[in-house]
Short mmCIF file of C-alpha atoms and ligand atoms in Angstrom, two decimals:
data_model
loop_
_atom_site.label_atom_id
_atom_site.label_comp_id
_atom_site.label_asym_id
_atom_site.label_seq_id
_atom_site.Cartn_x
_atom_site.Cartn_y
_atom_site.Cartn_z
CA MET J 134 -32.04 46.22 -116.05
CA ARG J 135 -31.22 43.77 -113.23
CA ALA J 136 -33.85 43.25 -110.52
CA VAL J 137 -34.92 40.78 -107.79
CA VAL J 138 -38.35 39.51 -108.90
CA LEU J 139 -40.42 37.68 -106.32
CA ARG J 140 -42.21 34.94 -108.40
CA ARG J 141 -43.18 32.67 -105.47
CA HIS J 142 -43.09 32.85 -101.66
CA GLY J 143 -40.37 30.99 -99.85
CA PRO J 144 -37.03 31.06 -98.05
CA ALA J 145 -34.28 33.58 -98.67
CA GLU J 146 -32.51 31.28 -101.20
CA ILE J 147 -35.30 31.86 -103.80
CA LEU J 148 -34.04 35.41 -104.20
CA SER J 149 -31.72 36.19 -107.12
CA LEU J 150 -31.08 38.85 -109.75
CA GLU J 151 -32.55 38.58 -113.23
CA SER J 152 -32.84 40.72 -116.38
CA VAL J 153 -36.15 42.46 -116.82
CA PRO J 154 -37.26 45.46 -118.95
CA ASP J 155 -36.73 48.90 -117.46
CA PRO J 156 -39.83 50.43 -115.83
CA THR J 157 -41.65 53.04 -117.90
CA THR J 158 -42.09 56.52 -116.40
CA GLY J 159 -45.71 57.50 -115.94
CA SER J 160 -46.73 61.08 -116.47
CA GLU J 161 -46.82 61.82 -112.74
CA GLN J 162 -43.70 59.73 -111.95
CA VAL J 163 -39.97 60.04 -111.88
CA LEU J 164 -37.56 57.29 -112.92
CA VAL J 165 -34.73 56.85 -110.48
CA ALA J 166 -31.35 55.14 -111.12
CA VAL J 167 -30.83 53.30 -107.83
CA GLU J 168 -27.57 53.57 -105.91
CA ALA J 169 -28.37 51.85 -102.63
CA ILE J 170 -31.32 49.99 -101.10
CA GLY J 171 -32.49 49.81 -97.53
CA LEU J 172 -33.61 46.40 -96.38
CA ASN J 173 -36.83 46.24 -94.25
CA PHE J 174 -38.15 43.49 -92.11
CA ALA J 175 -41.42 43.83 -94.01
CA GLU J 176 -39.62 42.53 -97.10
CA VAL J 177 -38.76 39.36 -95.24
CA LEU J 178 -42.44 38.98 -94.42
CA SER J 179 -43.37 39.80 -98.02
CA ARG J 180 -41.03 37.12 -99.34
CA LYS J 181 -42.73 34.58 -97.04
CA GLY J 182 -46.24 35.69 -98.15
CA LEU J 183 -47.05 37.10 -94.71
CA TYR J 184 -47.32 40.81 -95.44
CA GLY J 185 -50.77 42.23 -96.04
CA TRP J 186 -49.55 45.39 -97.84
CA SER J 187 -47.72 43.44 -100.61
CA PRO J 188 -49.05 43.45 -104.23
CA ASP J 189 -49.88 40.25 -106.07
CA LEU J 190 -47.03 38.02 -107.37
CA PRO J 191 -44.89 38.45 -109.42
CA TYR J 192 -43.32 41.75 -108.47
CA VAL J 193 -39.95 43.31 -107.83
CA LEU J 194 -39.34 43.21 -104.06
CA GLY J 195 -38.23 46.30 -102.08
CA MET J 196 -39.70 49.35 -100.43
CA GLU J 197 -36.97 52.02 -100.30
CA ALA J 198 -33.84 53.20 -102.01
CA VAL J 199 -31.69 56.16 -102.79
CA GLY J 200 -30.80 57.18 -106.27
CA VAL J 201 -30.67 59.84 -108.94
CA ILE J 202 -33.59 61.06 -111.09
CA GLU J 203 -33.06 59.91 -114.64
CA GLU J 204 -36.41 60.75 -116.29
CA ILE J 205 -39.34 63.01 -115.37
CA GLY J 206 -43.00 62.39 -116.29
CA ASP J 207 -44.56 65.13 -118.43
CA ARG J 208 -47.01 66.29 -115.66
CA VAL J 209 -44.37 66.56 -112.95
CA GLU J 210 -43.15 70.04 -112.01
CA GLY J 211 -40.27 71.22 -109.94
CA ARG J 212 -37.98 68.19 -110.25
CA GLU J 213 -34.61 67.98 -111.97
CA ILE J 214 -32.64 65.27 -113.81
CA GLY J 215 -29.67 64.37 -111.68
CA GLU J 216 -31.47 65.23 -108.35
CA ARG J 217 -30.60 62.67 -105.60
CA VAL J 218 -33.80 61.37 -103.96
CA LEU J 219 -35.01 58.84 -101.40
CA VAL J 220 -37.85 56.78 -102.84
CA ALA J 221 -40.47 54.86 -100.86
CA SER J 222 -42.70 52.42 -102.66
CA GLN J 223 -44.88 49.34 -102.10
CA PHE J 224 -42.55 47.38 -104.27
CA GLY J 225 -39.76 47.77 -106.84
CA SER J 226 -36.62 48.97 -105.12
CA TYR J 227 -34.44 45.82 -105.39
CA ALA J 228 -33.57 46.96 -108.93
CA GLU J 229 -31.24 49.13 -110.91
CA LYS J 230 -34.19 51.49 -111.69
CA ILE J 231 -37.49 52.31 -110.12
CA ALA J 232 -40.37 54.48 -111.27
CA VAL J 233 -42.34 56.16 -108.46
CA ALA J 234 -44.83 58.92 -108.04
CA ALA J 235 -43.00 62.21 -107.83
CA SER J 236 -44.54 62.84 -104.40
CA SER J 237 -42.84 59.60 -103.17
CA ALA J 238 -39.34 60.79 -104.21
CA LEU J 239 -38.08 63.13 -101.41
CA PRO J 240 -34.81 65.04 -101.51
CA ALA J 241 -31.84 62.96 -100.14
CA LEU J 242 -29.94 64.46 -97.22
CA ASP J 243 -26.77 66.17 -98.56
CA SER J 244 -24.72 65.34 -95.49
CA TYR J 245 -25.37 61.54 -95.72
CA THR J 246 -23.56 58.95 -97.74
CA PRO J 247 -25.76 56.88 -100.15
CA GLU J 248 -25.74 54.04 -97.62
CA GLU J 249 -26.87 56.43 -94.83
CA ASN J 250 -29.59 57.84 -97.06
CA ALA J 251 -30.76 54.28 -97.91
CA ALA J 252 -30.92 53.59 -94.15
CA PHE J 253 -32.88 56.67 -93.32
CA GLY J 254 -36.38 57.01 -94.83
CA VAL J 255 -38.51 54.17 -93.60
CA ASN J 256 -36.83 53.61 -90.24
CA TYR J 257 -36.60 57.24 -89.11
CA MET J 258 -40.10 58.15 -90.40
CA THR J 259 -41.57 55.12 -88.56
CA ALA J 260 -39.75 56.13 -85.34
CA TRP J 261 -40.65 59.81 -85.69
CA VAL J 262 -44.33 59.16 -86.58
CA SER J 263 -44.67 56.68 -83.66
CA LEU J 264 -42.97 58.85 -80.99
CA LEU J 265 -43.85 62.42 -82.06
CA GLU J 266 -46.99 62.25 -84.20
CA MET J 267 -48.80 59.30 -82.45
CA ALA J 268 -47.47 59.27 -78.84
CA ARG J 269 -46.86 63.07 -78.76
CA MET J 270 -43.62 62.49 -76.90
CA ARG J 271 -42.49 65.24 -74.49
CA HIS J 272 -38.97 66.08 -73.29
CA THR J 273 -39.85 64.90 -69.80
CA ASP J 274 -41.07 61.51 -71.01
CA ARG J 275 -39.39 58.23 -70.18
CA VAL J 276 -39.34 56.22 -73.37
CA LEU J 277 -39.04 52.42 -73.86
CA VAL J 278 -37.90 50.99 -77.23
CA SER J 279 -37.93 47.30 -78.15
CA ALA J 280 -35.70 45.70 -80.80
CA ALA J 281 -33.62 48.81 -79.95
CA ALA J 282 -30.55 47.77 -82.00
CA GLY J 283 -32.55 47.20 -85.20
CA GLY J 284 -33.29 49.71 -88.01
CA VAL J 285 -36.42 51.32 -86.39
CA GLY J 286 -34.96 50.71 -82.93
CA THR J 287 -31.71 52.59 -83.46
CA ALA J 288 -33.62 55.45 -85.05
CA ALA J 289 -36.03 55.63 -82.09
CA VAL J 290 -33.32 55.56 -79.47
CA GLN J 291 -31.38 58.36 -81.27
CA ILE J 292 -34.46 60.52 -81.75
CA ALA J 293 -35.81 60.04 -78.22
CA SER J 294 -32.45 60.65 -76.49
CA SER J 295 -31.70 63.66 -78.69
CA PHE J 296 -35.14 65.03 -77.73
CA GLY J 297 -33.95 64.95 -74.09
CA CYS J 298 -35.92 61.87 -72.99
CA GLU J 299 -34.59 59.15 -70.74
CA VAL J 300 -34.55 55.93 -72.87
CA VAL J 301 -34.86 52.34 -71.73
CA ALA J 302 -33.75 49.95 -74.50
CA LEU J 303 -34.84 46.35 -74.89
CA ALA J 304 -33.16 43.80 -77.18
CA SER J 305 -32.35 40.11 -77.30
CA SER J 306 -28.59 40.22 -76.63
CA ASP J 307 -25.98 42.21 -74.64
CA ALA J 308 -24.20 43.27 -77.86
CA LYS J 309 -27.39 44.79 -79.13
CA LEU J 310 -27.99 46.58 -75.84
CA GLN J 311 -24.47 47.97 -75.93
CA LEU J 312 -25.18 49.59 -79.25
CA ALA J 313 -28.40 51.10 -77.86
CA ARG J 314 -26.38 52.51 -74.87
CA ASN J 315 -23.80 53.95 -77.29
CA LEU J 316 -26.72 55.73 -79.06
CA GLY J 317 -28.02 57.32 -75.89
CA ALA J 318 -30.08 54.77 -73.99
CA THR J 319 -29.81 55.26 -70.27
CA ASP J 320 -31.02 51.79 -69.28
CA ALA J 321 -30.96 48.48 -71.17
CA VAL J 322 -32.75 45.23 -70.49
CA CYS J 323 -32.29 41.95 -72.37
CA TYR J 324 -35.55 40.08 -73.14
CA GLY J 325 -33.45 37.03 -74.11
CA ASN J 326 -32.71 36.46 -70.37
CA ILE J 327 -34.62 34.21 -68.03
CA GLY J 328 -35.11 37.10 -65.62
CA PHE J 329 -37.30 38.97 -68.11
CA PRO J 330 -39.85 40.68 -67.51
CA ASP J 331 -38.96 41.05 -63.80
CA GLN J 332 -35.69 42.79 -64.68
CA LEU J 333 -37.64 45.28 -66.76
CA LEU J 334 -40.14 45.95 -63.94
CA ASP J 335 -37.16 46.44 -61.54
CA THR J 336 -35.48 48.83 -63.93
CA VAL J 337 -38.49 51.05 -64.55
CA GLY J 338 -39.64 50.89 -60.86
CA SER J 339 -42.78 52.66 -59.71
CA ARG J 340 -42.09 55.66 -62.02
CA GLY J 341 -43.03 53.55 -65.04
CA ILE J 342 -42.80 54.36 -68.71
CA ASP J 343 -44.63 57.22 -70.49
CA VAL J 344 -44.08 56.20 -74.13
CA ALA J 345 -43.21 52.80 -75.60
CA LEU J 346 -42.38 52.00 -79.23
CA GLU J 347 -43.00 48.27 -79.61
CA THR J 348 -42.17 46.13 -82.65
CA VAL J 349 -41.69 42.58 -81.22
CA GLY J 350 -45.07 41.46 -80.00
CA GLY J 351 -45.90 38.47 -77.69
CA HIS J 352 -44.40 38.52 -74.23
CA VAL J 353 -42.37 41.66 -75.07
CA PHE J 354 -45.49 43.69 -75.86
CA LYS J 355 -47.15 42.42 -72.68
CA ALA J 356 -44.16 43.49 -70.54
CA CYS J 357 -44.01 46.91 -72.17
CA ALA J 358 -47.77 47.44 -71.66
CA ASP J 359 -47.47 46.40 -68.04
CA CYS J 360 -44.78 49.11 -67.44
CA LEU J 361 -46.92 52.00 -68.63
CA ALA J 362 -47.41 54.86 -66.10
CA PRO J 363 -50.74 56.68 -65.95
CA PHE J 364 -51.13 58.60 -69.20
CA GLY J 365 -48.66 56.24 -70.82
CA ARG J 366 -48.95 55.50 -74.54
CA ILE J 367 -47.69 52.39 -76.29
CA VAL J 368 -47.30 52.54 -80.12
CA VAL J 369 -47.20 49.21 -81.94
CA ALA J 370 -45.41 49.44 -85.27
CA GLY J 371 -44.82 45.73 -85.82
CA TYR J 372 -44.71 42.28 -84.21
CA ALA J 373 -41.54 40.63 -85.58
CA GLU J 374 -41.54 37.75 -83.10
CA LEU J 375 -44.88 36.30 -84.14
CA ASP J 376 -43.93 33.29 -86.17
CA TYR J 377 -46.81 32.13 -88.24
CA LYS J 378 -47.11 30.03 -91.35
CA LEU J 379 -50.07 30.36 -93.67
CA TRP J 380 -50.58 26.61 -93.90
CA ASN J 381 -50.23 25.85 -90.14
CA PRO J 382 -53.36 26.52 -88.07
CA ILE J 383 -51.45 26.03 -84.73
CA SER J 384 -48.97 28.69 -85.67
CA LEU J 385 -51.81 31.00 -86.64
CA TRP J 386 -53.42 30.38 -83.27
CA ARG J 387 -50.09 31.07 -81.51
CA ALA J 388 -49.66 34.30 -83.50
CA TRP J 389 -53.20 35.36 -82.65
CA ARG J 390 -52.42 34.84 -78.97
CA GLY J 391 -49.24 36.92 -79.29
CA MET J 392 -50.82 39.77 -81.14
CA PRO J 393 -50.60 43.05 -79.25
CA ARG J 394 -53.90 43.88 -77.65
CA MET J 395 -55.21 45.79 -74.65
CA SER J 396 -58.77 45.73 -73.16
CA MET J 397 -60.75 48.90 -72.80
CA GLU J 398 -61.00 48.06 -69.03
CA SER J 399 -57.19 47.95 -68.63
CA MET J 400 -56.93 51.22 -70.58
CA TYR J 401 -59.39 53.19 -68.46
CA LYS J 402 -58.19 51.62 -65.18
CA GLY J 403 -54.59 52.57 -66.05
CA SER J 404 -55.39 55.84 -67.92
CA LYS J 405 -53.20 54.50 -70.78
CA GLY J 406 -53.55 54.04 -74.50
CA LEU J 407 -52.66 51.73 -77.29
CA LEU J 408 -51.78 53.30 -80.70
CA SER J 409 -50.54 51.93 -84.00
CA THR J 410 -49.16 53.10 -87.36
CA HIS J 411 -48.14 51.74 -90.71
CA LEU J 412 -46.28 54.10 -93.06
CA GLY J 413 -47.64 52.31 -96.20
CA TYR J 414 -51.18 53.46 -95.51
CA LEU J 415 -49.98 57.06 -95.22
CA VAL J 416 -48.73 57.09 -98.82
CA PRO J 417 -52.04 58.48 -100.25
CA TYR J 418 -51.68 61.57 -97.97
CA PRO J 419 -48.52 63.38 -99.18
CA GLU J 420 -49.92 66.74 -97.88
CA ILE J 421 -49.94 65.28 -94.37
CA VAL J 422 -46.66 63.28 -94.67
CA ARG J 423 -44.51 65.96 -96.22
CA PRO J 424 -44.59 68.42 -93.24
CA VAL J 425 -43.83 65.43 -90.92
CA TRP J 426 -40.86 64.54 -93.15
CA ASP J 427 -39.64 68.16 -92.99
CA ARG J 428 -39.85 68.16 -89.24
CA LEU J 429 -37.88 64.93 -89.09
CA THR J 430 -35.11 66.03 -91.44
CA THR J 431 -34.78 69.36 -89.61
CA PHE J 432 -34.52 67.53 -86.35
CA VAL J 433 -31.83 65.01 -87.48
CA GLU J 434 -29.79 67.79 -89.08
CA GLU J 435 -29.96 69.97 -86.00
CA HIS J 436 -28.98 67.11 -83.74
CA LYS J 437 -26.41 65.70 -86.09
CA ILE J 438 -28.07 62.27 -86.06
CA ARG J 439 -26.61 59.77 -88.65
CA PRO J 440 -28.28 56.39 -89.48
CA ILE J 441 -26.53 53.31 -88.21
CA VAL J 442 -25.56 51.25 -91.26
CA GLY J 443 -24.68 47.92 -89.68
CA HIS J 444 -24.12 45.79 -92.81
CA VAL J 445 -23.58 46.48 -96.48
CA PHE J 446 -24.13 43.84 -99.24
CA GLN J 447 -24.15 43.93 -103.02
CA LEU J 448 -27.63 43.55 -104.56
CA ALA J 449 -26.45 40.24 -106.04
CA ASP J 450 -26.10 38.95 -102.45
CA VAL J 451 -29.78 39.74 -101.64
CA ALA J 452 -30.33 36.15 -100.31
CA GLU J 453 -27.51 36.49 -97.75
CA ALA J 454 -28.88 39.88 -96.70
CA HIS J 455 -32.33 38.45 -96.06
CA GLN J 456 -30.84 35.53 -94.18
CA LEU J 457 -29.01 37.93 -91.86
CA MET J 458 -32.15 39.89 -91.06
CA GLU J 459 -34.29 36.78 -90.54
CA SER J 460 -31.63 35.20 -88.32
CA ARG J 461 -31.94 38.17 -85.97
CA GLY J 462 -28.18 38.77 -86.38
CA SER J 463 -28.29 42.30 -87.78
CA MET J 464 -27.56 45.49 -85.90
CA GLY J 465 -28.53 48.87 -87.34
CA LYS J 466 -29.67 48.86 -91.01
CA ILE J 467 -28.84 46.36 -93.67
CA VAL J 468 -28.11 48.18 -96.95
CA MET J 469 -27.50 46.75 -100.46
CA ARG J 470 -25.34 48.52 -103.00
CA VAL J 471 -26.38 48.39 -106.67
N1 NAP R 53 -45.38 50.34 -89.07
C1 NAP R 53 -44.57 50.68 -89.93
O1 NAP R 53 -44.76 51.55 -90.83
C2 NAP R 53 -43.21 50.00 -89.94
C3 NAP R 53 -42.18 50.46 -90.75
C4 NAP R 53 -40.91 49.83 -90.68
C5 NAP R 53 -40.79 48.76 -89.81
N2 NAP R 53 -41.78 48.35 -89.06
C6 NAP R 53 -41.65 47.22 -88.08
O2 NAP R 53 -40.60 47.58 -87.18
C7 NAP R 53 -39.89 46.41 -86.80
C8 NAP R 53 -38.44 46.60 -87.13
O3 NAP R 53 -38.26 46.68 -88.56
P1 NAP R 53 -36.80 46.86 -89.19
O4 NAP R 53 -37.04 46.77 -90.65
O5 NAP R 53 -36.17 48.07 -88.60
O6 NAP R 53 -36.08 45.52 -88.77
P2 NAP R 53 -34.90 45.31 -87.62
O7 NAP R 53 -35.36 45.97 -86.36
O8 NAP R 53 -33.62 45.84 -88.22
O9 NAP R 53 -34.87 43.76 -87.50
C9 NAP R 53 -35.95 43.13 -86.83
C10 NAP R 53 -35.60 42.97 -85.34
O10 NAP R 53 -36.80 42.44 -84.70
C11 NAP R 53 -36.36 41.65 -83.60
N3 NAP R 53 -37.03 40.36 -83.75
C12 NAP R 53 -37.82 39.83 -82.82
N4 NAP R 53 -38.24 38.60 -83.11
C13 NAP R 53 -37.71 38.34 -84.33
C14 NAP R 53 -37.75 37.26 -85.18
N5 NAP R 53 -38.52 36.15 -84.85
N6 NAP R 53 -37.10 37.25 -86.32
C15 NAP R 53 -36.34 38.29 -86.63
N7 NAP R 53 -36.23 39.44 -85.83
C16 NAP R 53 -36.94 39.38 -84.71
C17 NAP R 53 -34.89 41.49 -83.72
O11 NAP R 53 -34.25 42.28 -82.69
P3 NAP R 53 -33.99 41.53 -81.26
O12 NAP R 53 -33.16 40.36 -81.58
O13 NAP R 53 -33.29 42.52 -80.46
O14 NAP R 53 -35.34 41.17 -80.71
C18 NAP R 53 -34.48 42.01 -85.09
O15 NAP R 53 -33.20 42.62 -85.08
C19 NAP R 53 -40.56 45.19 -87.56
O16 NAP R 53 -41.50 44.65 -86.76
C20 NAP R 53 -41.23 45.87 -88.72
O17 NAP R 53 -42.30 45.16 -89.25
C21 NAP R 53 -43.00 48.97 -89.12
#
């Protein structure tokens, strides 16, 4: 099969397709013929050697895809050849085939195109887990979402606004904020402007924010944390802005300074909380994750939410797709067709 094998860390240009043997199907696995792949910011970090959850080199890059079951391990029950599934994995999805634990292959959504299915799993689960499972969002909450035009961000804006919440979107450009408004955000503030964070404080006023989903870090995290109302909860699901290089101690120090953190004193004085999640570390708990997935899929189907597929590439153009995400130029999800 053809696959993108990460043999060393480096810039996007190191990525290309090569021929490798097909994966073998373990007894508790299914083998999936991949149709479309969702690109995640974590894969940009993995490529650079900056992602703690990555396996050792070399490995096939990629954490999610949609495809059709082609083979079923002999200890797997209740699955069918030809079933369309979403797969989540620590690695292996930038390929024509991937073998995953049967519990990590979830039924694709019938009403979605392959591209929409590829754009759904990781982003919507991250948004849902952050807002509903961690922050316990309520209909009356006012919700703040950073990087609101990105993969996780668009999912969070759609979910929170469909839930009935007032949503304040943050992003780095006016075009991105317009997308967030189109998806239901009631207010939008650009953190690329000189007036930030004052503009944000003016927008939220004394009412403040009840729930924030933050994925940028640095000054954006600080501004979001400063807006929290009493009983406010901020969930950190990433820190994309922190630019560190393994071999550069100054960049490591800058990144350490920009890491989201909150003192116990500021939490008790403000009656507010800092929470965090990482889907990868939930993989060993399918019995906990599956009911969450079922609640999420029921919700998006009831509210007719469709993932925002912003850019579609061929898998052979993987380097270009990575460059787009790294350049901060993407809106919605980047998907690669196989
Ligand atoms: N915890 C989890 O389980 C989990 C799962 C999935 C994703 N995540 C995290 O959620 C965030 C979004 O992930 P995603 O895959 O949906 O990506 P994405 O939002 O589509 O793209 C990343 C976004 O981050 C913002 N950003 C800020 N600083 C950046 C920088 N220096 N370089 C590039 N982008 C920068 C950009 O939006 P602006 O230009 O508007 O700032 C960019 O569009 C990431 O931090 C990721 O690590 C966490």
